[in-house]
Structures are given as C-alpha cells and as structure tokens.
Amino acid sequence: MLDLISGGNVSLPGGTLAIRVPGPFDLSVLITGEDGKVSGDGDFVFYNQPSAPGARLRADTVTVDVGRLRAGASRITVVVSAADPAVPLTRLPAPMLSVTGSAGRGVARFTPPRPTSQESVLLLAEIYRRRGGWKLRALGQGYADGLAGLARDFGIEVAEDSPAEGGFTALVNAERSRSGAPPVTSDARLAAAARAHCTGMAAEGRLGAGGSGVSGGSLYQRVTAQGYAYLTVAEQLVSGPRTEADFLAYCLTDTRMARTVRDPALSEVGVAHAPAPDGDIFWTAVWARPLTPHGLAAVASEVVALTNAERGAAGLRPLSGDPRLTTAAQAHSDEMVARGFYSHTSPDGRQPWDRAAAAGCGHRGIGENIACGQRSAAEVVRGWMDSPGHRANILKPDFTHIGIGLRGGGEMGTYWTQLFGMSG
C-alpha cells in the first residue's frame, strides 16, 4: 500500500473501491462535474443521504464504483468532520484514509496534517478522471465553515438542521414508510430529555433507563421534567455507533428496537448522542405518543375489554365500567408517579378501599391490581394474568365493576391501576 503525502497521487485500479476512515468521524463524499459543482442535492453522500449512483456510505466506509457514477461525473471529493459536532477536530486523533481495491488489495493510505482550531471539516482526498482512467490525489485541506458551508460552495443548499434530530427523523420515516407506519415528528422536549440522559450514561460509561441505572433520575423522569406527558413511551439506549445512520441500522438488527422504530402507536421522537471519556459514543432515542383525554380513555377501554375477554373465557360475566372507580384508579396512578412509590398503600397509609370511598364508591367489596413498566394494554393484562394474585382478582366471580388508571413517568415509565368493585 502506497503512503501518500499532501498533493501526492496514484492511479486507481478498475472495479469497486472501498474508502475507509475509522474513528470518531463522519465521512462524506461530493460528486461533481468538470465545473467543480454538483448536479443536485443527490450528489452529496453523507449520514442523512447514504447513497448515490456509484457511491454508498456505510459506517466508516464509502464504496465507489466509478463505472456507475451519474453521467457527467468526473470528480469525487472525500470529506471528514467530527461525529460529535461539539468536539473540535483538534481534539480528535488524526484521521487516516485508506483505499482498497475490489480484490481487497490495499491501494493507498493518507494521514493529513493536523487541522487548525478554526477548521471543522477536512477535505482528505479526491478521485478524479484523467485521460480515460481514474486517479486519487491526497489533499489534507482544512475548511472552517462546516459541512453546510462546504456543500453550498459545491452548489448545494443544505439546511442547518441538527443531525441528531432532523436527520434521524428523516431516516426513521423512510423506514416507517416501507413498513406502512405513519411518520413520526421530532419533539424538542423529548430531544432534551434524550440529551440529558445520554450525557449521564456517557459520563458513567454504562447504559440504563431507570433511576438506579444512571444518576440524575430515570429517562422517564427526565421526559416528564421537560413538561411532556405521554400515553406510551419506548426508548433505545446504545453505545458504539458514530452516525445517525449507523445508530438506526443497529436498532434495526434488534427485534425489540426494530419493533419500536416501526410501531404505528408512537408518533414523536427525540434523539441525542454524547461522547464518553474513552471515546465511545452513547445514544438515547425516546419515542412517545402524547397524552390526550381521548387517548387515555381509549387505552383504559382496551384494558377493560381485555380483562372481560379473560373473564369470558373463564365463563364469568363481564365487568361494567364505573366512573368513580376510574377516578380512584387514576388518582392512585398519578400519585405513584408524583410521589415516587409503588404500592397498594399510599404514603399517608390509605388503602384501595379508602381511595374508592373518597371517590364516592359505594361498593361492598374492593380489589386492586397495580403494575409498572408495561407499555400497552395487552402487555399489562398479560402480566396480571401471569401472576396468581392478580389473576385471582380478574377472575373473581363476585366483582361486577371496574375502573382503570395509568400515568407515565417515574422510575419505571408507566404506572397502572386496576380497581374492582362488588355491587352492594
């Protein structure tokens, strides 16, 4: 493999080339014609647009097949910037570019001079057409105006979106479209909660959603502290990926996290990443559906329907909804989140029958199921049915009425209350 210096060049073999820059960098390429300008936005290959005819970006490598480039293309400029926009290039190790031919044989390697404090982007190399063949030239040229400024100089108008928000949402919605799910929108409150949480994980060097996993409170407490009330929530906590595209690709390899990406019940998302002291990158994505009175009533009705289906299968009569039991159940879920406890007994000593009486219930018998952490009506009812004590309440023949409460927040994410009553 030939080691190049700035300005050095080498002839390239035919076939596909692999251009790799490992480390905490975002790799991009710009495809231009003889005038040094792109023909359109599609000629900019980067984390939010990882492919173009003849070029494809994946993780730290871009593959180039010059025979498949769009008509009129005569130059490909290879660019790197910091994967974390908050970290200046001067604080990162020097990027090393390597070029490998289609047979896996090394062609060239180049390590540029260290950038100055003003430079946020490095033009590492260019692949260019010369007398019917293609050559690689090492550049090592710094650029102070960021990727957006560089793209504009090459003829592209790039909006200054936050890559961790706008870019991720666009990638996600492309995936959701393929699965038939409606698009999600980016929410600044969810993004702020994600940013605080992944910063905490990076500082401690460990993944965790609950309060015991990362100091400073649970991810769900951070969400509600931002003023976001949710009906349902999901999260993805990952370390390692360097770009939004890599993070999403990793999530799609995991069954649970892929289900979250494609879940039609989730409508808003916030994502952030933070560097750890050892150079690792920690990611947090928070997905949610905001709380609305209609949504709350719909989930509660689903819990009642699933409960009655279990009773029906056991030959029992269905339970009727009781608004007073619902009021008491909702108040208990609200209190468990607000006061940070999980128990049938309130901090002031009140029991389920005390709360039911305070709501005006006249039932001669009261029973209660509680649960925390489940994300859907089906999940919570299945959990109760798998627990002998909770199952006994659901299948108790003497119960005639029911009320449901749920609240998002606290250490475990969602707190559920199922309150039963017997007719007098």
Coordinates of C-alpha atoms in Angstrom, one line a residue:
M1 CA 0.0 0.0 0.0
L2 CA 1.4 3.4 -1.0
D3 CA 1.6 6.1 1.7
L4 CA 0.8 9.5 0.2
I5 CA 1.6 13.0 1.3
S6 CA -0.5 16.1 0.6
G7 CA -0.6 16.6 -3.2
G8 CA 0.6 13.1 -4.0
N9 CA -1.4 11.0 -6.4
V10 CA -1.8 7.4 -7.5
S11 CA -3.6 5.6 -10.4
L12 CA -6.5 3.6 -9.3
P13 CA -7.4 0.0 -10.4
G14 CA -10.7 -0.8 -12.1
G15 CA -13.7 -2.1 -10.2
T16 CA -15.2 -1.0 -6.8
L17 CA -13.1 1.0 -4.4
A18 CA -13.5 1.0 -0.6
I19 CA -12.5 4.3 1.1
R20 CA -12.3 4.0 4.9
V21 CA -11.7 6.5 7.6
P22 CA -12.1 4.8 11.1
G23 CA -12.5 6.7 14.3
P24 CA -14.9 9.4 15.7
F25 CA -15.6 10.9 12.3
D26 CA -18.4 11.5 9.9
L27 CA -17.4 10.5 6.3
S28 CA -19.0 12.2 3.3
V29 CA -18.3 12.5 -0.4
L30 CA -19.4 15.1 -3.0
I31 CA -19.7 14.1 -6.7
T32 CA -19.0 16.9 -9.2
G33 CA -18.5 17.5 -12.8
E34 CA -15.7 19.4 -14.7
D35 CA -17.0 22.7 -13.3
G36 CA -16.5 21.5 -9.7
K37 CA -20.2 21.7 -8.9
V38 CA -22.7 19.1 -8.1
S39 CA -25.7 18.5 -10.4
G40 CA -28.1 18.4 -7.5
D41 CA -28.6 17.5 -3.8
G42 CA -28.3 13.8 -4.7
D43 CA -24.6 14.2 -5.3
F44 CA -23.9 14.8 -1.6
V45 CA -23.5 11.4 0.1
F46 CA -23.5 11.7 3.9
Y47 CA -25.1 10.2 7.1
N48 CA -28.5 11.5 6.1
Q49 CA -28.3 10.5 2.5
P50 CA -26.0 7.5 2.4
S51 CA -26.2 6.6 -1.3
A52 CA -26.0 8.0 -4.8
P53 CA -25.4 6.3 -8.2
G54 CA -21.9 4.7 -7.9
A55 CA -21.4 5.6 -4.2
R56 CA -22.6 4.2 -1.0
L57 CA -21.8 5.1 2.6
R58 CA -22.0 2.6 5.5
A59 CA -20.4 3.3 8.9
D60 CA -16.8 4.4 8.3
T61 CA -16.5 3.3 4.7
V62 CA -17.8 4.6 1.4
T63 CA -17.7 2.3 -1.6
V64 CA -17.2 3.9 -5.1
D65 CA -17.8 2.3 -8.5
V66 CA -16.8 4.9 -11.0
G67 CA -18.4 3.0 -13.8
R68 CA -21.8 3.6 -12.2
L69 CA -21.5 7.3 -11.4
R70 CA -24.1 9.6 -12.9
A71 CA -23.5 11.0 -16.4
G72 CA -21.0 13.9 -16.4
A73 CA -19.4 13.0 -13.0
S74 CA -15.6 13.4 -13.1
R75 CA -14.6 14.0 -9.5
I76 CA -15.4 12.7 -6.1
T77 CA -14.2 14.7 -3.0
V78 CA -13.8 12.8 0.2
V79 CA -14.6 14.8 3.4
V80 CA -14.5 14.1 7.1
S81 CA -15.9 16.0 10.1
A82 CA -16.2 15.2 13.8
A83 CA -19.0 12.7 14.5
D84 CA -19.9 14.8 17.6
P85 CA -20.4 18.4 16.4
A86 CA -19.5 19.7 19.9
V87 CA -15.9 18.2 19.7
P88 CA -13.4 20.2 17.6
L89 CA -11.2 18.3 15.1
T90 CA -8.1 19.4 17.0
R91 CA -9.2 17.2 20.0
L92 CA -9.6 14.1 17.9
P93 CA -6.9 11.7 16.6
A94 CA -5.6 12.4 13.1
P95 CA -7.9 10.7 10.5
M96 CA -6.3 8.1 8.4
L97 CA -7.8 7.4 4.9
S98 CA -7.2 4.0 3.3
V99 CA -8.2 2.9 -0.2
T100 CA -8.7 -0.8 -1.0
G101 CA -9.4 -2.2 -4.5
S102 CA -12.1 -4.8 -5.4
A103 CA -9.8 -7.7 -4.8
G104 CA -9.1 -6.5 -1.2
R105 CA -5.7 -5.3 -2.1
G106 CA -4.5 -2.0 -0.5
V107 CA -4.0 0.8 -2.9
A108 CA -3.1 3.9 -0.9
R109 CA -3.1 5.4 2.6
F110 CA -3.0 9.0 3.7
T111 CA -2.8 10.8 7.0
P112 CA -3.3 14.6 6.7
P113 CA -1.5 17.3 8.7
R114 CA -3.3 18.3 12.0
P115 CA -6.1 20.8 11.5
T116 CA -6.1 24.2 13.0
S117 CA -8.5 25.3 15.7
Q118 CA -10.7 27.1 13.1
E119 CA -11.1 24.1 10.8
S120 CA -14.3 22.0 11.3
V121 CA -14.0 19.9 8.1
L122 CA -11.1 18.2 6.3
L123 CA -11.0 17.6 2.5
L124 CA -9.0 14.4 2.6
A125 CA -8.7 13.3 -1.0
E126 CA -10.3 13.4 -4.4
I127 CA -10.8 10.8 -7.0
Y128 CA -10.7 12.3 -10.5
R129 CA -10.8 11.3 -14.1
R130 CA -7.6 11.7 -16.1
R131 CA -7.1 10.6 -19.8
G132 CA -9.6 7.8 -19.6
G133 CA -8.5 6.5 -16.2
W134 CA -9.1 7.5 -12.6
K135 CA -6.6 8.7 -10.1
L136 CA -6.5 9.5 -6.3
R137 CA -5.0 12.7 -5.0
A138 CA -4.3 13.3 -1.3
L139 CA -5.5 16.8 -0.2
G140 CA -5.5 17.4 3.5
Q141 CA -7.2 20.7 3.1
G142 CA -9.0 22.3 6.1
Y143 CA -12.3 24.0 5.9
A144 CA -13.7 26.4 8.5
D145 CA -17.4 26.7 7.5
G146 CA -18.7 23.2 8.4
L147 CA -20.4 20.7 6.1
A148 CA -23.2 23.0 5.3
G149 CA -20.8 25.7 4.1
L150 CA -18.8 23.2 2.1
A151 CA -21.9 21.8 0.5
R152 CA -23.0 25.3 -0.5
D153 CA -19.6 26.0 -2.1
F154 CA -20.1 22.9 -4.2
G155 CA -23.5 24.1 -5.3
I156 CA -25.9 22.6 -2.7
E157 CA -28.2 24.5 -0.3
V158 CA -28.2 22.5 2.9
A159 CA -30.5 23.4 5.8
E160 CA -28.7 23.7 9.2
D161 CA -30.7 21.1 10.9
S162 CA -29.5 19.3 14.0
P163 CA -28.2 16.0 12.6
A164 CA -29.2 14.1 15.7
E165 CA -32.8 15.3 15.3
G166 CA -33.9 16.2 11.7
G167 CA -31.5 13.7 10.1
F168 CA -32.6 10.8 12.3
T169 CA -36.2 11.6 11.9
A170 CA -35.9 11.6 8.1
L171 CA -34.1 8.2 8.2
V172 CA -36.7 6.8 10.5
N173 CA -39.6 8.0 8.4
A174 CA -38.1 6.4 5.3
E175 CA -38.0 3.1 7.2
R176 CA -41.6 3.5 8.6
S177 CA -42.9 4.3 5.2
R178 CA -41.5 1.0 3.9
S179 CA -43.4 -0.9 6.7
G180 CA -46.6 1.1 6.3
A181 CA -46.4 3.0 9.6
P182 CA -47.2 6.7 9.7
P183 CA -44.4 9.2 10.1
V184 CA -43.1 10.5 13.4
T185 CA -42.2 14.1 14.2
S186 CA -39.2 15.3 16.2
D187 CA -40.1 16.8 19.6
A188 CA -37.7 19.2 21.3
R189 CA -38.7 18.1 24.8
L190 CA -38.0 14.5 24.0
A191 CA -34.7 15.5 22.5
A192 CA -33.7 17.5 25.5
A193 CA -34.5 14.5 27.8
A194 CA -32.6 12.2 25.5
R195 CA -29.6 14.6 25.5
A196 CA -29.5 14.8 29.4
H197 CA -29.8 11.0 29.7
C198 CA -27.2 10.0 27.2
T199 CA -24.8 12.6 28.7
G200 CA -25.3 10.9 32.0
M201 CA -24.7 7.5 30.6
A202 CA -21.6 8.6 28.8
A203 CA -20.2 10.2 32.0
E204 CA -20.7 6.9 33.9
G205 CA -19.8 4.6 31.0
R206 CA -22.9 2.5 31.3
L207 CA -26.4 2.0 29.7
G208 CA -29.6 2.2 31.8
A209 CA -33.0 3.8 31.6
G210 CA -34.1 3.5 35.3
G211 CA -33.0 5.8 38.1
S212 CA -30.8 3.1 39.5
G213 CA -29.0 2.7 36.2
V214 CA -27.8 6.3 35.7
S215 CA -27.6 9.1 38.3
G216 CA -29.8 12.1 37.9
G217 CA -33.1 10.2 37.6
S218 CA -34.7 7.8 35.1
L219 CA -35.1 8.7 31.5
Y220 CA -38.9 8.8 32.1
Q221 CA -38.5 11.3 34.9
R222 CA -36.4 13.4 32.5
V223 CA -39.1 13.3 29.9
T224 CA -41.8 14.4 32.3
A225 CA -39.5 17.1 33.8
Q226 CA -39.4 18.6 30.3
G227 CA -43.2 19.1 30.5
Y228 CA -44.0 16.1 28.2
A229 CA -46.9 14.0 29.3
Y230 CA -47.1 10.7 27.4
L231 CA -49.6 7.9 26.9
T232 CA -47.0 5.4 25.9
V233 CA -43.2 5.5 25.7
A234 CA -40.3 3.5 24.4
E235 CA -36.5 4.0 24.4
Q236 CA -33.4 2.8 22.6
L237 CA -30.1 3.0 24.6
V238 CA -27.0 2.1 22.6
S239 CA -23.3 2.7 22.7
G240 CA -20.9 2.5 19.8
P241 CA -22.4 3.9 16.5
R242 CA -20.8 7.0 15.2
T243 CA -23.6 8.4 13.0
E244 CA -27.4 8.6 13.0
A245 CA -27.5 6.1 10.1
D246 CA -25.3 3.7 12.0
F247 CA -27.4 4.1 15.1
L248 CA -30.7 3.3 13.2
A249 CA -29.0 0.4 11.4
Y250 CA -28.0 -1.1 14.7
C251 CA -31.5 -0.6 16.1
L252 CA -33.0 -2.4 13.1
T253 CA -30.9 -5.5 13.9
D254 CA -32.5 -5.9 17.3
T255 CA -36.1 -7.3 17.3
R256 CA -37.4 -5.2 20.1
M257 CA -35.7 -2.0 19.0
A258 CA -36.8 -2.6 15.4
R259 CA -40.4 -3.0 16.5
T260 CA -40.1 0.4 18.2
V261 CA -38.9 2.1 15.0
R262 CA -41.9 0.7 13.1
D263 CA -44.5 1.0 15.9
P264 CA -47.6 2.9 14.5
A265 CA -48.7 3.8 18.1
L266 CA -45.6 6.0 18.5
S267 CA -45.9 9.5 16.9
E268 CA -43.0 11.6 18.3
V269 CA -39.3 11.1 18.8
G270 CA -36.2 12.8 20.3
V271 CA -32.6 11.5 19.9
A272 CA -29.2 12.6 21.1
H273 CA -25.7 11.3 21.4
A274 CA -22.8 12.1 23.7
P275 CA -19.1 11.1 23.8
A276 CA -17.7 9.2 26.7
P277 CA -14.2 9.9 28.1
D278 CA -12.8 6.8 26.4
G279 CA -14.1 8.0 23.0
D280 CA -17.2 5.7 22.9
I281 CA -20.4 7.3 21.8
F282 CA -23.6 6.8 23.8
W283 CA -27.1 7.2 22.2
T284 CA -30.6 7.7 23.5
A285 CA -33.7 7.8 21.4
V286 CA -37.1 8.4 23.2
W287 CA -40.3 7.6 21.4
A288 CA -43.7 8.5 22.6
R289 CA -47.3 9.3 22.0
P290 CA -48.5 12.4 23.8
L291 CA -51.2 12.0 26.5
T292 CA -54.7 13.2 25.5
P293 CA -58.0 12.6 27.2
H294 CA -59.3 10.6 24.2
G295 CA -56.1 8.5 24.1
L296 CA -56.3 7.8 27.9
A297 CA -59.9 6.7 27.6
A298 CA -59.1 4.5 24.6
V299 CA -56.3 2.7 26.4
A300 CA -58.4 2.3 29.6
S301 CA -61.3 0.9 27.5
E302 CA -58.8 -1.6 25.9
V303 CA -57.7 -2.8 29.3
V304 CA -61.4 -3.3 30.3
A305 CA -62.1 -5.2 27.1
L306 CA -59.1 -7.5 27.5
T307 CA -60.0 -8.1 31.1
N308 CA -63.5 -9.0 30.2
A309 CA -62.2 -11.3 27.4
E310 CA -60.3 -13.3 30.1
R311 CA -63.4 -13.4 32.3
G312 CA -65.5 -14.6 29.3
A313 CA -63.0 -17.4 28.6
A314 CA -63.5 -18.5 32.2
G315 CA -67.3 -18.4 31.9
L316 CA -67.7 -15.3 34.0
R317 CA -69.9 -12.3 33.4
P318 CA -68.2 -9.1 32.1
L319 CA -67.4 -6.2 34.4
S320 CA -69.1 -2.8 33.9
G321 CA -67.1 0.4 33.9
D322 CA -67.6 2.7 36.9
P323 CA -66.5 6.3 36.6
R324 CA -65.9 6.5 40.4
L325 CA -63.6 3.5 40.4
T326 CA -61.9 5.1 37.3
T327 CA -61.4 8.3 39.3
A328 CA -59.9 6.5 42.2
A329 CA -57.7 4.3 40.0
Q330 CA -56.4 7.3 38.0
A331 CA -55.6 9.2 41.2
H332 CA -53.6 6.3 42.5
S333 CA -51.5 6.0 39.3
D334 CA -51.0 9.8 39.3
E335 CA -49.9 9.7 43.0
M336 CA -47.4 6.8 42.4
V337 CA -45.6 8.8 39.7
A338 CA -45.8 12.1 41.6
R339 CA -44.6 10.8 45.0
G340 CA -42.2 8.1 43.7
F341 CA -43.6 5.0 45.2
Y342 CA -45.1 1.7 44.0
S343 CA -47.5 0.1 46.5
H344 CA -51.2 -0.6 47.2
T345 CA -50.7 1.6 50.3
S346 CA -50.3 5.3 49.8
P347 CA -47.5 7.2 51.7
D348 CA -50.2 8.5 54.1
G349 CA -51.4 5.0 54.8
R350 CA -54.6 4.9 52.7
Q351 CA -55.6 1.6 51.2
P352 CA -57.6 0.8 48.0
W353 CA -60.9 0.8 49.7
D354 CA -60.1 4.2 51.3
R355 CA -59.4 5.7 47.9
A356 CA -62.5 4.2 46.4
A357 CA -64.7 5.6 49.3
A358 CA -63.1 9.0 48.8
A359 CA -64.1 8.9 45.2
G360 CA -67.7 8.2 46.2
C361 CA -67.8 4.5 45.5
G362 CA -70.5 2.5 47.5
H363 CA -69.3 -1.0 46.6
R364 CA -69.3 -3.5 49.4
G365 CA -66.0 -5.1 48.3
I366 CA -62.9 -3.6 46.6
G367 CA -59.9 -5.2 45.0
E368 CA -56.9 -3.7 43.2
N369 CA -54.2 -4.7 40.8
I370 CA -51.2 -2.4 40.1
A371 CA -48.3 -2.8 37.6
C372 CA -45.5 -0.7 36.4
G373 CA -43.3 -0.6 33.3
Q374 CA -45.7 -2.2 30.8
R375 CA -46.1 -0.2 27.6
S376 CA -49.6 -1.3 26.3
A377 CA -53.0 -2.6 27.5
A378 CA -52.2 -6.0 26.1
E379 CA -48.9 -6.2 27.9
V380 CA -50.3 -5.2 31.3
V381 CA -53.2 -7.5 31.2
R382 CA -51.0 -10.4 30.1
G383 CA -48.7 -9.6 33.1
W384 CA -51.6 -9.6 35.5
M385 CA -52.9 -12.9 34.2
D386 CA -49.4 -14.4 34.6
S387 CA -49.4 -13.5 38.3
P388 CA -51.6 -15.8 40.5
G389 CA -52.7 -13.0 42.9
H390 CA -53.6 -10.5 40.1
R391 CA -55.3 -13.3 38.1
A392 CA -57.5 -14.1 41.1
N393 CA -58.8 -10.5 41.2
I394 CA -59.5 -10.5 37.4
L395 CA -61.3 -13.8 37.6
K396 CA -63.2 -13.2 40.9
P397 CA -66.8 -14.0 40.3
D398 CA -68.1 -11.5 42.8
F399 CA -66.6 -8.5 41.2
T400 CA -69.1 -6.5 39.0
H401 CA -67.4 -3.2 38.2
I402 CA -64.0 -1.9 37.2
G403 CA -62.0 1.3 36.8
I404 CA -58.6 1.8 35.1
G405 CA -55.9 4.4 35.7
L406 CA -52.5 4.9 34.1
R407 CA -49.8 7.6 34.2
G408 CA -46.4 7.9 32.5
G409 CA -43.3 8.9 34.4
G410 CA -41.4 7.8 37.5
E411 CA -38.5 5.3 37.6
M412 CA -40.4 2.6 35.6
G413 CA -42.1 4.6 32.9
T414 CA -45.8 3.8 33.2
Y415 CA -47.9 3.0 36.3
W416 CA -51.2 1.1 36.0
T417 CA -54.1 0.7 38.5
Q418 CA -57.0 -1.7 38.0
L419 CA -59.7 -1.2 40.7
F420 CA -62.6 -3.7 41.1
G421 CA -65.9 -3.3 43.0
M422 CA -68.7 -5.6 44.1
S423 CA -72.3 -4.4 43.8
G424 CA -74.0 -3.8 47.2

